[in-house]
Short mmCIF file of C-alpha atoms in Angstrom, two decimals:
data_model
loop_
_atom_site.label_atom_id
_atom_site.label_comp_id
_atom_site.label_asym_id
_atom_site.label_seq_id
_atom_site.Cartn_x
_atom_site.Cartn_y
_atom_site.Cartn_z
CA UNK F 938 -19.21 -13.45 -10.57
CA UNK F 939 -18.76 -17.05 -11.26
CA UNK F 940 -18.42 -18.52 -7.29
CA UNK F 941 -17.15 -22.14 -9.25
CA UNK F 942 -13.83 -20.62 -10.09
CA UNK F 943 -12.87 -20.28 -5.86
CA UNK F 944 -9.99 -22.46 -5.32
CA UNK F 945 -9.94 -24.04 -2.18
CA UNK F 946 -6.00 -23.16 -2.09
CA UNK F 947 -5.71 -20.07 -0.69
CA UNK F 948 -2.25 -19.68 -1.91
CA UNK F 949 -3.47 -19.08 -5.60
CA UNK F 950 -5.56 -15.84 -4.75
CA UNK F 951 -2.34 -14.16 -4.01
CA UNK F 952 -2.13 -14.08 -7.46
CA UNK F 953 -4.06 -11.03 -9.08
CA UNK F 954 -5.23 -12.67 -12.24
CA UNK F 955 -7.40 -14.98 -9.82
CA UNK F 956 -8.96 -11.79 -8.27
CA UNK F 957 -9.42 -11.00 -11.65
CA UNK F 958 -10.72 -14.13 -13.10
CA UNK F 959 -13.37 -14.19 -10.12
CA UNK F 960 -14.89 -11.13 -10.78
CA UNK F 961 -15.50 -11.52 -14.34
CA UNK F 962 -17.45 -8.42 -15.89
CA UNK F 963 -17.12 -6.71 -12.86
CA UNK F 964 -13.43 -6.85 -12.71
CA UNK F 965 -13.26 -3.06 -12.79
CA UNK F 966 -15.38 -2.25 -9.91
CA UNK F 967 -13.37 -5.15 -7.86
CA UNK F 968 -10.01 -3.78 -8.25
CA UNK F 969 -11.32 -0.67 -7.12
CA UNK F 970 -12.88 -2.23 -4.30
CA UNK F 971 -9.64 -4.17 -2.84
CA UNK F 972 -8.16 -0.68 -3.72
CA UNK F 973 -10.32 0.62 -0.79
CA UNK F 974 -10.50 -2.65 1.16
CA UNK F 975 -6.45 -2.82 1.08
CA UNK F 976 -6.02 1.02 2.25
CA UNK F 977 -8.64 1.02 5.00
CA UNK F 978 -9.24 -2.24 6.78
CA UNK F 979 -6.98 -4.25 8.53
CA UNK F 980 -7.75 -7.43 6.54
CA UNK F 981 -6.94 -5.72 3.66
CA UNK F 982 -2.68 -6.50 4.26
CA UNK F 983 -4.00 -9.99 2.62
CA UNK F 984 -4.95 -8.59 -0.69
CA UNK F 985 -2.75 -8.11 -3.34
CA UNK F 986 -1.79 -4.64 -4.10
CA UNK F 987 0.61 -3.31 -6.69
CA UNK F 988 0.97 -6.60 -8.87
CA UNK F 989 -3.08 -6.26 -8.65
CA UNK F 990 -3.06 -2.49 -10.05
CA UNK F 991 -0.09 -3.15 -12.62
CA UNK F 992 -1.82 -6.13 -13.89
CA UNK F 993 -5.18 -4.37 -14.36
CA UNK F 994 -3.64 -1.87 -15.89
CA UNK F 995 -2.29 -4.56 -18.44
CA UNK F 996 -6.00 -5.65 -18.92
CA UNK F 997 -6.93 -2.04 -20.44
CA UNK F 998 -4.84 -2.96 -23.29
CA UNK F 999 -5.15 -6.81 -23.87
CA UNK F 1000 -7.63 -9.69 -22.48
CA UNK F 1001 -5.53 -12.90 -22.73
CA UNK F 1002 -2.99 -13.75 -19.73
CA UNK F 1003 -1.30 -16.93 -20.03
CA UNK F 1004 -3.79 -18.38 -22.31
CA UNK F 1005 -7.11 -17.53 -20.09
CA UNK F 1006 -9.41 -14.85 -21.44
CA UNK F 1007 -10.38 -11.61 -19.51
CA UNK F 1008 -13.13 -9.14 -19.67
CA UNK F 1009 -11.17 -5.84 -20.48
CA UNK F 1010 -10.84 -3.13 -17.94
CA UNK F 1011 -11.59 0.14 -18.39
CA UNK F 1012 -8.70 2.35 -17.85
CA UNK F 1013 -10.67 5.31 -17.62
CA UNK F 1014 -12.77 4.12 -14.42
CA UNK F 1015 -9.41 2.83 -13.13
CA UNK F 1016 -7.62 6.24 -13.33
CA UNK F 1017 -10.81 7.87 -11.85
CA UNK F 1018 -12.09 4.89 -9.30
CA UNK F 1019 -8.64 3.83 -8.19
CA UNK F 1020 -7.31 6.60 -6.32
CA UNK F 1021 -11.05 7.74 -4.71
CA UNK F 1022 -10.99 4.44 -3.63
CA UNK F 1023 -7.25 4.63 -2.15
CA UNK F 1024 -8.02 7.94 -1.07
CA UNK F 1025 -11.23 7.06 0.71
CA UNK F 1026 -9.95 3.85 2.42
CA UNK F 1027 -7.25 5.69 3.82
CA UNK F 1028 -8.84 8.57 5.45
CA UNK F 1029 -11.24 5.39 6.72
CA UNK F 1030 -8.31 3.88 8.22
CA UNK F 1031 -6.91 7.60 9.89
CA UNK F 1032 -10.45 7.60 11.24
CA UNK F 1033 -10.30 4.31 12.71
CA UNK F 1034 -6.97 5.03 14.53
CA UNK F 1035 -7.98 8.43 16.05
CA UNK F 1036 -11.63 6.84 17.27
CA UNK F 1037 -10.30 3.63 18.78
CA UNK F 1038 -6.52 4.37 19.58
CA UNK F 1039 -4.40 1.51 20.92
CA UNK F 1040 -7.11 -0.65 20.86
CA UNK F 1041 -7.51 -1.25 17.30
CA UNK F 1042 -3.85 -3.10 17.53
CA UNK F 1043 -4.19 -4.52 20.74
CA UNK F 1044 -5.07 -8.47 19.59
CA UNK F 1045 -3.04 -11.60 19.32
CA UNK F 1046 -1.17 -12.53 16.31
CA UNK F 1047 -3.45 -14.61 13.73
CA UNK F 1048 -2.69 -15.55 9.82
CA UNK F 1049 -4.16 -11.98 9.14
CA UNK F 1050 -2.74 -9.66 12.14
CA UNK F 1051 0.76 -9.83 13.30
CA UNK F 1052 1.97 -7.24 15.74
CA UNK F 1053 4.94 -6.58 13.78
CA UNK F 1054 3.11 -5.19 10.67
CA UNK F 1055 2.55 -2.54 13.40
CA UNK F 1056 5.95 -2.28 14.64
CA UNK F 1057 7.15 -1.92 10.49
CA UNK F 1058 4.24 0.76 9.88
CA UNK F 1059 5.55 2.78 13.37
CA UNK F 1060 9.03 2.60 11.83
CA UNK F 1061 8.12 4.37 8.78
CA UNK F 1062 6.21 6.68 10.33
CA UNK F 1063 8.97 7.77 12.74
CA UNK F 1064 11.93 7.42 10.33
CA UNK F 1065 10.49 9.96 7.90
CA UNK F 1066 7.82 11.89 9.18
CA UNK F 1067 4.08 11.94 8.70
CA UNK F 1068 4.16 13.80 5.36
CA UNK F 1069 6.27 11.80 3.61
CA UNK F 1070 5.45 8.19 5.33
CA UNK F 1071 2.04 8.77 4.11
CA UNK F 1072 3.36 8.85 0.45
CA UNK F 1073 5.53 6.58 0.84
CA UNK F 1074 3.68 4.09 2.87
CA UNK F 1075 1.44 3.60 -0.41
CA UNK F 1076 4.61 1.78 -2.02
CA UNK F 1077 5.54 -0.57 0.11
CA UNK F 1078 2.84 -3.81 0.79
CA UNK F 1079 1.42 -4.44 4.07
CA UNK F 1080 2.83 -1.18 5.67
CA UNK F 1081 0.29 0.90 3.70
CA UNK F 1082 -2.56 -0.62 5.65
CA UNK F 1083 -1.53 -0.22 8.94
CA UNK F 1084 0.13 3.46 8.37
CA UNK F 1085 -3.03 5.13 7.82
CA UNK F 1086 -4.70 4.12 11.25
CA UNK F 1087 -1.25 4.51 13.28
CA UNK F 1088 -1.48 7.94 11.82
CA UNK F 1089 -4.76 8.70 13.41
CA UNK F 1090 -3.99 7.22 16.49
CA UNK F 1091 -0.66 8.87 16.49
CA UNK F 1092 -2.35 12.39 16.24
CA UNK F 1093 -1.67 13.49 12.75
CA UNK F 1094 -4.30 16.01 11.87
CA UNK F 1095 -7.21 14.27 9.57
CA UNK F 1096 -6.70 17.71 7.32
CA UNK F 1097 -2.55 17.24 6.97
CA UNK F 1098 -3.88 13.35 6.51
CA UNK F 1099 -5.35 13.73 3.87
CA UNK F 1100 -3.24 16.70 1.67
CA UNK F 1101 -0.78 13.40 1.70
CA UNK F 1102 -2.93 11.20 1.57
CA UNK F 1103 -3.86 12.29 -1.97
CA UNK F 1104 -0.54 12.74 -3.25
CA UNK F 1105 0.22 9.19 -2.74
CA UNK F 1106 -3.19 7.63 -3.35
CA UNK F 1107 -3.21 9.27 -7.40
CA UNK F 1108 0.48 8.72 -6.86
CA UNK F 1109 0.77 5.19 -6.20
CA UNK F 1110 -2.78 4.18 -8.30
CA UNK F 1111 -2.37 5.90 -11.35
CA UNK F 1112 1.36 5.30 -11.82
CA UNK F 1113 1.20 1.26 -12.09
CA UNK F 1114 -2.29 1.69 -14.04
CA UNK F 1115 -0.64 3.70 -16.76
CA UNK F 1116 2.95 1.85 -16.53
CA UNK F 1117 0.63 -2.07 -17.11
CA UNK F 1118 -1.27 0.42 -19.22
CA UNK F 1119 1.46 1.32 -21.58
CA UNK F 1120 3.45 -2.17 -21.38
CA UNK F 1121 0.34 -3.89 -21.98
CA UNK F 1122 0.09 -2.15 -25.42
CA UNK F 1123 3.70 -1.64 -26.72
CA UNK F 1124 5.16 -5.29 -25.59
CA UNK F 1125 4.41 -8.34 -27.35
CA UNK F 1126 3.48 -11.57 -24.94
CA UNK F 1127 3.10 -9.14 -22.08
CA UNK F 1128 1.94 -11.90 -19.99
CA UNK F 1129 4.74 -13.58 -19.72
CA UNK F 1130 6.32 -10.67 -17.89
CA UNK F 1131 4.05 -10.04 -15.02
CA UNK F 1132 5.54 -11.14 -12.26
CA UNK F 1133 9.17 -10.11 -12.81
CA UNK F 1134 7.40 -6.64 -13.72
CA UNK F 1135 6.05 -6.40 -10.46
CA UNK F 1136 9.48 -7.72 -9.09
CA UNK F 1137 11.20 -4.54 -10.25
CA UNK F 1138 8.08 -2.08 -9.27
CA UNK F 1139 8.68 -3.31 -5.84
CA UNK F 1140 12.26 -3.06 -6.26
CA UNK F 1141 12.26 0.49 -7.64
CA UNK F 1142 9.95 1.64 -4.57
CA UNK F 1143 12.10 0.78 -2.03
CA UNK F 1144 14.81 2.87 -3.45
CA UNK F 1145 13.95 5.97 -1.90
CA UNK F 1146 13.34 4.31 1.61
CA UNK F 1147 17.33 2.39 1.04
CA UNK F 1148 18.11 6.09 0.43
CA UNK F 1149 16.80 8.08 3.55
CA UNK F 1150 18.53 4.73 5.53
CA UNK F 1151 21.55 5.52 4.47
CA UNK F 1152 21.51 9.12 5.06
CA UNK F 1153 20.38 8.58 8.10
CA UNK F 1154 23.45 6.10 9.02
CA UNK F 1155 25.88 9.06 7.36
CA UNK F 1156 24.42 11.59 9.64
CA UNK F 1157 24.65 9.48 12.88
CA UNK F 1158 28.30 8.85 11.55
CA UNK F 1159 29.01 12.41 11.31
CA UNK F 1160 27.43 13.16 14.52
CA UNK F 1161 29.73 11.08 16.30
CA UNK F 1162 32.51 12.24 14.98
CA UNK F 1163 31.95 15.92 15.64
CA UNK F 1164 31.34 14.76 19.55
CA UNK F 1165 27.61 15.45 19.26
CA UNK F 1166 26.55 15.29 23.51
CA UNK F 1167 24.67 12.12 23.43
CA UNK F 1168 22.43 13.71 26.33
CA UNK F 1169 20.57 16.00 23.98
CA UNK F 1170 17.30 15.63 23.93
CA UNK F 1171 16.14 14.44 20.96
CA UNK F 1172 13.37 15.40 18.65
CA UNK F 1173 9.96 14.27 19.77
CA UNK F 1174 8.73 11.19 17.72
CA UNK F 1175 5.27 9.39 18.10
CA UNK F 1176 5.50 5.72 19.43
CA UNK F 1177 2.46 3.51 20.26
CA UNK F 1178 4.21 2.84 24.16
CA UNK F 1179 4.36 7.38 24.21
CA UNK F 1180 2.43 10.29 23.35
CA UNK F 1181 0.62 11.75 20.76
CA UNK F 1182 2.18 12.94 17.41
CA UNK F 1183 3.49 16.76 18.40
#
């Protein structure tokens, strides 16, 4: 690891090729470590995510991005590594929440930790359900870091954690290794198309969440119209201000 190339503008490490860069002939082992570090520690919502993984997964099949030389990536250890590591750091995080509760999200908000990376996480987790925010949650930045210890806290069993939790960790991993993978060897000047690749990855995972919004507005819509008694109670849902998960 080659501690010259840090840039004293933070800005640019938001960019995976500089993760990349830094870590030189170890740049397999470091994706899989922000991999884990993303997925299990609160810090990790800072660390690039699924422009990291889809441009790895471009570096199995070529070593020159915009003009700088890489060491090549294995894709092997990246099909293997990534989702053990994704896997791992999320059950870490589940663990967290159900050891330290409402205390691991009580603190100010900072350039790391905002309170409403909580609130967004909580959403997801009450708008579709454990199982599938657990999947889901892997697609969408920021909210898959603080899911997995809201679940925990929230009292979603560690052994229903992690059935989901491994769906979406190969899931999520695997998928943008293989698709950089595969674009990386079949399209010329691949570089060039990194960043509106990871434009329409991002786009293309929100899909399903745009989906189960608007069914839910339909079905609201229906319910008023068939004079649904608004006093009914209503299915229990976690929140951090209530109880448990039931």
């Amino acid at each position: 690891m080659d501690l010259s190339l840090i840039s004293l503008d933070i800005t640019e490490w938001l960019h995976p090729t500089a993760w990349l860069q830094l870590f030189g002939t170890f740049a397999t082992v470091g994706v899989i470590a922000i991999i884990f570090a993303e997925t299990g520690l609160l810090f990790g919502c800072i660390l690039p995510g699924d422009s990291l993984l889809f441009t790895a997964g471009i570096l199995t099949a070529v070593s020159t991005v915009n003009g700088q030389e890489f060491q090549p990536l294995s894709l092997p250890w990246l099909l293997i590594g990534g989702p053990i590591a994704a896997i791992l750091g999320a059950q870490l995080g589940h663990w967290l929440g159900a050891k330290y509760g409402r205390k691991l999200f009580e603190r100010p908000d900072s350039r790391i930790f905002k309170q409403e990376y909580v609130v967004k996480a909580e959403y997801y987790f009450n708008r579709f359900g454990p199982a599938r925010a657990v999947v889901l949650a892997r697609f969408i930045p920021i909210v898959r870091t603080f899911l997995n210890p809201l679940a925990g806290m929230l009292g979603m069993s560690r052994r229903r954690f992690f059935i989901w939790n491994v769906v979406g960790g190969v899931l999520w991993t695997d998928t943008l290794f293989l698709l950089g993978h595969f674009l990386g060897a079949e399209v010329p000047d691949i570089e060039r198309y990194i960043l509106p690749g990871v434009a329409v990855i991002v786009l293309l995972s929100l899909i399903p969440i745009i989906r189960e919004m608007m069914r839910g507005r339909g079905g609201k819509g229906r319910h008023a119209g068939n004079g649904t008694n608004k006093n009914a109670p209503e299915e229990s849902r976690p929140s951090l201000s209530g109880d448990s998960y039931r």
